[in-house]
Amino acid sequence: MKKVLIPLVLILIVSLILGGCTSTTPTTTTAAPPSTSAAPKTTAPPSSTAAPTSSAPATSAPATTTAAPSTAAQKTIKIGLIGFLGWPLGLDMMHGVEIMVAADNAAGGLTIGGEKYKVQLVEYDSKADQSTTAAAANKLIFEDKVNYIISDSQFIDAWLPIADANKIIGIGQMISQEGVSTKYKYLFDGPYMNAQNCVLPGWFAQTYPTKKNIMVSLPDTQMGHTQGPSVVSSFAAFGITATIVYYPSTQQDQSALGTKVKQANPDAFTALAGGPVTDGLCFKAVAQAGYKGMLFATNSAPFLSLSQVIPIDALEGFINMAWPVEFDDPPTQMAKDFKAAYIAKYGKWDGPDIMDTANYALLRAALQAANSTDPDKIAAVISNGLKYEGPTGVGQMISRPDLGQTRTTDSISSYYFKQIKGGKVTQLTQVSLEDALKYFRLAWPTPAK
């Protein structure tokens, strides 16, 4: 018996030694090449292999994440958010999207393809800097492994190429309109930025046909100079002459602007692209200079923000767009729910501009309509006239034949207009999706063949 056991033991030991020495072929990954420019170059789109490691400059602020606790069995979808937290629009976007995500997660998450997904936000401050913005996009894509990015308008062009090259669904304010052209496949304008600059001019020309000249103040920044020609052409399409006045972006004393407007005495004056506070300072200077013409804005500057820097009596008669949340009794259920959630979190309604929450509203609708998390399927759904709703109201994706773009990469909204009467916000009118599209096509006509 011992003679039989000894060979068996020897065989077993040899087998264990050989099994432990068996070699395997190591898995290799390809790192992204070092970047020498502010907008880093990328390798091939992510595949089933490991994503490359980004070498973008580490200048972006640390990421913060927002997600409801999830169970091990539930899936999670990660969404990147890039915003400039040093100005109201970026900060308001971040706060607004956080509220919307919290509400979705509290309801059990998003239903996509028959499964529930918790939403996790990964947030970066762009610091209104091109290299910081590009670095944030690199980190989101290659380190945080997000498949979707939403953003405000600050240096958005810095991350468009890297996102599209890696099949990332990117949604933001495409103020340069490059993102809605035929150049990219996965990028979209969600918050109606381009439409704002032509819907109000169209409605303004129709409502006030005798007002033929306006003055527009813009900051001497990339955004200001991008919007300037667009504003001029939009008003020109409706027979109105717009004169642009640029001012230093860091300038707080706008008295020189006020004097210039008072002397020119246009039919109307508007301030754009500076954000609610800076635009408010422009309106204040013009009113204090003694200008008695019409004050209006093509954007959605909230009354509560403006009233912090402008005497309320100077805003009497002021006209501009408004999201449904701005009215005391919001006209949509989504707006009511959002406003209640905002007050519950921050203690009061302080007049945020929530335009960029439409980015998340569009992405959420696309994920659910596509019944998939696949970027190609999501892009196809958005590119086919998708309608979506958020606290800003109902939006719809539209094509840009003026840019040769037949896919629906830009957006319009069913706009509300407000007027300040007796120091309060009153609803003046509402422009339907159909009328908004009509004004848009008049301002951006299809080129003649």
GROMACS .gro file of C-alpha atoms in nm, residues 203 320 322-324 326-332 414-421 424-431:
model
   28
  203TRP     CA    1  -4.138   8.850  -3.216
  320ASN     CA    2  -3.736   8.940  -2.210
  322ALA     CA    3  -3.859   8.369  -1.912
  323TRP     CA    4  -3.853   8.003  -1.822
  324PRO     CA    5  -4.177   7.878  -1.663
  326GLU     CA    6  -3.984   8.235  -1.303
  327PHE     CA    7  -4.357   8.292  -1.262
  328ASP     CA    8  -4.513   8.276  -0.917
  329ASP     CA    9  -4.742   7.999  -1.042
  330PRO     CA   10  -4.532   7.803  -1.293
  331PRO     CA   11  -4.743   7.697  -1.594
  332THR     CA   12  -4.597   7.343  -1.619
  414SER     CA   13  -4.179   7.700  -2.666
  415TYR     CA   14  -4.074   8.035  -2.522
  416TYR     CA   15  -4.244   8.240  -2.254
  417PHE     CA   16  -4.207   8.619  -2.255
  418LYS     CA   17  -4.233   8.831  -1.945
  419GLN     CA   18  -4.274   9.199  -1.872
  420ILE     CA   19  -4.201   9.381  -1.548
  421LYS     CA   20  -4.511   9.566  -1.429
  424LYS     CA   21  -4.347   9.212  -1.055
  425VAL     CA   22  -4.300   8.952  -1.326
  426THR     CA   23  -4.605   8.913  -1.548
  427GLN     CA   24  -4.649   8.670  -1.839
  428LEU     CA   25  -4.672   8.873  -2.158
  429THR     CA   26  -4.714   8.597  -2.415
  430GLN     CA   27  -4.593   8.255  -2.522
  431VAL     CA   28  -4.433   8.166  -2.854
   0.00000   0.00000   0.00000
